[in-house]
Short mmCIF file of C-alpha atoms in Angstrom, two decimals:
data_model
loop_
_atom_site.label_atom_id
_atom_site.label_comp_id
_atom_site.label_asym_id
_atom_site.label_seq_id
_atom_site.Cartn_x
_atom_site.Cartn_y
_atom_site.Cartn_z
CA UNK A 242 -0.12 0.05 -0.18
CA UNK A 243 0.68 3.67 -0.58
CA UNK A 244 1.67 4.84 2.76
CA UNK A 245 1.18 8.64 1.27
CA UNK A 246 -1.89 7.78 -0.03
CA UNK A 247 -3.95 9.52 2.24
CA UNK A 248 -7.26 6.89 1.93
CA UNK A 249 -5.39 3.62 1.93
CA UNK A 250 -7.69 1.19 4.02
CA UNK A 251 -5.85 -1.56 4.94
CA UNK A 252 -7.93 -4.99 3.42
CA UNK A 253 -6.16 -7.31 5.35
CA UNK A 254 -7.21 -7.12 8.98
CA UNK A 255 -8.72 -10.74 8.06
CA UNK A 256 -6.68 -13.19 7.82
CA UNK A 257 -9.55 -15.02 6.07
CA UNK A 258 -8.27 -14.08 2.53
CA UNK A 259 -9.78 -15.15 -0.94
CA UNK A 260 -7.31 -13.06 -2.72
CA UNK A 261 -4.12 -12.50 -2.22
CA UNK A 262 -1.66 -10.72 -5.02
CA UNK A 263 1.73 -9.65 -4.19
CA UNK A 264 4.49 -8.06 -6.66
CA UNK A 265 2.17 -8.65 -10.00
CA UNK A 266 3.82 -7.54 -13.21
CA UNK A 267 2.37 -8.28 -16.63
CA UNK A 268 4.19 -7.21 -19.31
CA UNK A 269 3.64 -7.38 -23.26
CA UNK A 270 6.88 -7.26 -24.91
CA UNK A 271 7.98 -3.85 -24.04
CA UNK A 272 4.42 -2.74 -22.53
CA UNK A 273 3.94 -3.19 -18.36
CA UNK A 274 0.61 -3.44 -18.56
CA UNK A 275 0.45 -4.06 -14.59
CA UNK A 276 3.33 -2.74 -12.47
CA UNK A 277 3.99 -4.38 -9.06
CA UNK A 278 0.09 -4.44 -7.83
CA UNK A 279 0.39 -6.03 -4.10
CA UNK A 280 -3.04 -6.31 -2.36
CA UNK A 281 -5.02 -8.15 0.03
CA UNK A 282 -8.83 -9.15 0.24
CA UNK A 283 -10.70 -10.58 2.71
CA UNK A 284 -14.02 -12.47 2.09
CA UNK A 285 -17.65 -10.83 2.37
CA UNK A 286 -16.44 -7.23 0.37
CA UNK A 287 -17.50 -5.79 -3.02
CA UNK A 288 -14.33 -3.79 -4.10
CA UNK A 289 -14.68 -1.79 -7.01
CA UNK A 290 -11.73 -1.89 -9.65
CA UNK A 291 -11.72 1.26 -11.29
CA UNK A 292 -9.52 2.85 -13.85
CA UNK A 293 -9.75 4.36 -17.56
CA UNK A 294 -9.61 2.67 -20.18
CA UNK A 295 -5.82 0.85 -20.64
CA UNK A 296 -5.42 0.85 -16.85
CA UNK A 297 -5.26 -2.67 -16.40
CA UNK A 298 -8.54 -3.75 -15.01
CA UNK A 299 -8.90 -6.14 -17.20
CA UNK A 300 -5.14 -7.69 -17.57
CA UNK A 301 -5.60 -7.93 -14.07
CA UNK A 302 -8.50 -9.82 -13.77
CA UNK A 303 -7.94 -11.86 -16.75
CA UNK A 304 -4.05 -12.83 -14.53
CA UNK A 305 -6.80 -13.56 -11.21
CA UNK A 306 -8.78 -15.54 -13.20
CA UNK A 307 -6.14 -18.02 -14.55
CA UNK A 308 -6.21 -16.82 -18.13
CA UNK A 309 -3.27 -14.79 -18.21
CA UNK A 310 -0.09 -15.97 -17.01
CA UNK A 311 2.01 -12.90 -14.81
CA UNK A 312 5.25 -12.01 -16.03
CA UNK A 313 6.22 -11.80 -12.09
CA UNK A 314 4.61 -11.49 -8.82
CA UNK A 315 2.28 -13.89 -6.95
CA UNK A 316 -1.87 -14.86 -7.41
CA UNK A 317 -3.30 -17.06 -4.54
CA UNK A 318 -7.52 -17.57 -4.91
CA UNK A 319 -9.01 -19.03 -1.16
CA UNK A 320 -5.35 -20.41 -0.58
CA UNK A 321 -4.57 -21.87 -3.43
CA UNK A 322 -1.97 -20.28 -6.62
CA UNK A 323 -2.87 -19.68 -9.91
CA UNK A 324 -4.04 -23.23 -11.64
CA UNK A 325 -6.70 -25.95 -11.59
CA UNK A 326 -7.46 -25.36 -8.02
CA UNK A 327 -7.92 -21.32 -7.72
CA UNK A 328 -9.94 -21.09 -11.25
CA UNK A 329 -12.27 -23.87 -9.74
CA UNK A 330 -12.82 -20.76 -6.77
CA UNK A 331 -13.61 -18.36 -9.39
CA UNK A 332 -16.28 -16.89 -11.16
CA UNK A 333 -15.59 -14.93 -14.41
CA UNK A 334 -18.18 -12.72 -15.99
CA UNK A 335 -16.29 -11.31 -18.98
CA UNK A 336 -16.96 -8.00 -20.96
CA UNK A 337 -18.21 -9.65 -23.77
CA UNK A 338 -21.34 -12.48 -23.66
CA UNK A 339 -19.47 -15.05 -23.85
CA UNK A 340 -22.32 -17.91 -24.07
CA UNK A 341 -22.54 -19.29 -27.86
CA UNK A 342 -25.44 -17.52 -29.74
CA UNK A 343 -26.83 -20.55 -30.83
CA UNK A 344 -27.28 -21.93 -27.19
CA UNK A 345 -31.16 -21.49 -26.03
CA UNK A 346 -31.15 -20.79 -22.63
CA UNK A 347 -31.87 -24.02 -21.20
CA UNK A 348 -29.06 -24.67 -22.69
CA UNK A 349 -26.74 -22.47 -21.45
CA UNK A 350 -27.86 -23.76 -17.81
CA UNK A 351 -27.20 -27.74 -18.78
CA UNK A 352 -24.07 -26.37 -19.60
CA UNK A 353 -22.65 -24.08 -16.92
CA UNK A 354 -23.90 -27.12 -14.25
CA UNK A 355 -22.16 -29.56 -16.07
CA UNK A 356 -19.06 -27.55 -16.68
CA UNK A 357 -19.13 -26.59 -12.76
CA UNK A 358 -19.45 -28.46 -9.73
CA UNK A 359 -20.54 -25.68 -7.71
CA UNK A 360 -23.34 -24.83 -10.23
CA UNK A 361 -26.89 -24.03 -8.48
CA UNK A 362 -29.38 -24.69 -11.15
CA UNK A 363 -32.20 -24.01 -9.05
CA UNK A 364 -30.81 -20.68 -8.37
CA UNK A 365 -30.52 -19.78 -11.93
CA UNK A 366 -33.92 -21.16 -13.20
CA UNK A 367 -35.38 -19.00 -9.74
CA UNK A 368 -33.68 -15.96 -10.66
CA UNK A 369 -34.44 -16.43 -15.16
CA UNK A 370 -37.81 -16.84 -14.08
CA UNK A 371 -38.46 -13.75 -12.00
CA UNK A 372 -36.46 -11.87 -15.35
CA UNK A 373 -38.93 -14.03 -17.95
CA UNK A 374 -37.13 -15.02 -19.88
CA UNK A 375 -37.92 -18.39 -21.65
CA UNK A 376 -35.95 -21.56 -21.60
CA UNK A 377 -36.32 -22.31 -25.33
CA UNK A 378 -35.02 -18.80 -26.12
CA UNK A 379 -31.86 -18.21 -28.49
CA UNK A 380 -29.17 -16.23 -26.94
CA UNK A 381 -29.00 -14.61 -29.98
CA UNK A 382 -32.45 -13.73 -29.94
CA UNK A 383 -32.35 -11.71 -26.19
CA UNK A 384 -31.68 -8.10 -26.58
CA UNK A 385 -28.32 -6.97 -25.01
CA UNK A 386 -29.77 -6.19 -22.20
CA UNK A 387 -30.99 -9.72 -21.62
CA UNK A 388 -27.60 -11.18 -22.77
CA UNK A 389 -26.33 -9.63 -20.04
CA UNK A 390 -28.17 -10.87 -17.14
CA UNK A 391 -28.53 -14.04 -18.14
CA UNK A 392 -24.90 -14.67 -18.73
CA UNK A 393 -24.88 -12.46 -15.19
CA UNK A 394 -27.52 -15.46 -13.82
CA UNK A 395 -25.28 -17.65 -15.08
CA UNK A 396 -21.71 -15.99 -13.10
CA UNK A 397 -23.88 -15.64 -10.07
CA UNK A 398 -25.12 -19.32 -9.88
CA UNK A 399 -22.62 -20.81 -8.79
CA UNK A 400 -21.00 -21.24 -5.27
CA UNK A 401 -17.63 -19.57 -5.79
CA UNK A 402 -15.20 -17.49 -3.40
CA UNK A 403 -14.31 -15.17 -5.83
CA UNK A 404 -16.73 -12.97 -9.14
CA UNK A 405 -14.58 -11.58 -11.02
CA UNK A 406 -17.08 -9.31 -13.25
CA UNK A 407 -15.55 -7.28 -15.97
CA UNK A 408 -17.91 -4.28 -17.14
CA UNK A 409 -21.07 -5.96 -16.00
CA UNK A 410 -23.57 -2.69 -15.91
CA UNK A 411 -21.95 -0.87 -19.66
CA UNK A 412 -23.74 -0.70 -22.64
CA UNK A 413 -27.81 -1.47 -20.48
CA UNK A 414 -30.23 0.58 -19.34
CA UNK A 415 -30.61 2.19 -15.73
CA UNK A 416 -33.98 -0.47 -15.02
CA UNK A 417 -30.76 -3.55 -16.28
CA UNK A 418 -28.37 -2.00 -14.21
CA UNK A 419 -30.48 -1.67 -10.69
CA UNK A 420 -31.70 -5.60 -11.57
CA UNK A 421 -27.76 -6.33 -11.96
CA UNK A 422 -25.90 -5.07 -8.73
CA UNK A 423 -29.52 -6.51 -6.70
CA UNK A 424 -28.73 -9.82 -8.34
CA UNK A 425 -24.82 -9.13 -7.27
CA UNK A 426 -26.11 -8.47 -3.75
CA UNK A 427 -28.30 -11.23 -3.47
CA UNK A 428 -25.85 -13.90 -4.42
CA UNK A 429 -22.33 -13.76 -3.30
CA UNK A 430 -21.88 -13.82 0.51
CA UNK A 431 -19.57 -14.04 3.78
CA UNK A 432 -17.50 -16.65 2.77
CA UNK A 433 -16.50 -14.86 -0.86
CA UNK A 434 -16.00 -11.39 -2.52
CA UNK A 435 -16.41 -9.67 -5.36
CA UNK A 436 -14.39 -7.58 -7.76
CA UNK A 437 -16.38 -5.43 -9.69
CA UNK A 438 -14.86 -3.64 -12.90
CA UNK A 439 -16.62 -0.82 -14.07
CA UNK A 440 -16.13 2.85 -15.77
CA UNK A 441 -20.13 3.66 -14.01
CA UNK A 442 -18.92 4.16 -10.64
CA UNK A 443 -21.50 6.06 -8.91
CA UNK A 444 -23.65 3.62 -10.52
CA UNK A 445 -22.47 1.03 -7.70
CA UNK A 446 -20.80 3.81 -5.09
CA UNK A 447 -23.36 2.55 -2.24
CA UNK A 448 -22.79 -1.54 -2.59
CA UNK A 449 -18.66 -1.24 -2.65
CA UNK A 450 -17.37 -2.14 0.68
CA UNK A 451 -13.82 -1.01 -0.94
CA UNK A 452 -12.27 0.57 -3.96
CA UNK A 453 -8.59 -0.19 -5.60
CA UNK A 454 -7.98 3.05 -8.26
CA UNK A 455 -5.96 2.12 -10.87
CA UNK A 456 -3.33 3.98 -13.13
CA UNK A 457 -1.35 3.03 -15.91
CA UNK A 458 -0.64 -0.69 -14.52
CA UNK A 459 -0.09 0.88 -10.83
CA UNK A 460 -2.42 0.98 -7.74
CA UNK A 461 -3.53 4.91 -7.30
CA UNK A 462 -5.37 5.03 -4.39
CA UNK A 463 -6.76 2.14 -2.51
CA UNK A 464 -9.64 2.05 0.03
CA UNK A 465 -12.83 2.09 1.52
CA UNK A 466 -15.86 4.79 0.20
CA UNK A 467 -16.22 5.96 4.06
CA UNK A 468 -12.69 6.18 4.57
CA UNK A 469 -12.82 8.93 1.28
CA UNK A 470 -15.63 10.79 2.13
CA UNK A 471 -14.12 11.41 6.09
CA UNK A 472 -10.70 12.20 4.41
CA UNK A 473 -11.15 13.72 1.70
CA UNK A 474 -14.93 15.38 2.09
CA UNK A 475 -15.33 13.13 -1.66
CA UNK A 476 -17.26 10.76 -2.46
CA UNK A 477 -15.44 7.41 -4.61
CA UNK A 478 -16.76 9.24 -7.81
CA UNK A 479 -15.72 12.60 -7.13
CA UNK A 480 -12.36 11.44 -6.25
CA UNK A 481 -12.11 9.29 -9.42
CA UNK A 482 -12.29 12.47 -11.57
CA UNK A 483 -9.78 14.64 -9.79
CA UNK A 484 -7.70 11.74 -9.67
CA UNK A 485 -7.65 10.76 -13.64
CA UNK A 486 -8.43 14.34 -14.71
CA UNK A 487 -7.52 15.00 -17.89
#
């Protein structure tokens, strides 16, 4: 943590870490996408991973999900280094829809149930029923907002330890955002944590337990909304605009 950071909040007071990241570096040739990221994340937290385009957010999320190999540094999820066991503990929502377009909604549910041992089919079917999405509907025929909701239902119906959500509320209307946020809140447990990457800070600020600003591959600020308000008198959205002012 940055000792000069006026709102630095230690997210390592709980010994039950869902995620530990130590000196994480990821390079693409001569370009450094992540430059020495370190922090610990206890269970039962919703964290906003915030930064402009190109700051390293997606690279970080994919590294934790085990989809990218770090250049150096260490990551553990639920006590496991990146590998089969860590991947089994992570439920990852990519920025773009990853469910095959030719699937029906019911086929998507069966696919996730077959692929993930921690998938809760009843939870998924209950949420889809509340959304009014029929099982025989083709993914390709759904609106963008409904596709986003269906994919989120699949991801949040797993009993994972760590949920990694890359831009889950971008490009959908305010009502859809409200549903997505309420789904996230209702599905994660005190044994799990959620990392949400988003540009729409104001929409998630009220549900965040903490935030991490990433700037040019480094942690620029890490803290809590309450701590930030006490230290600076600013909301996370206001402080973000100050830190990343062009």
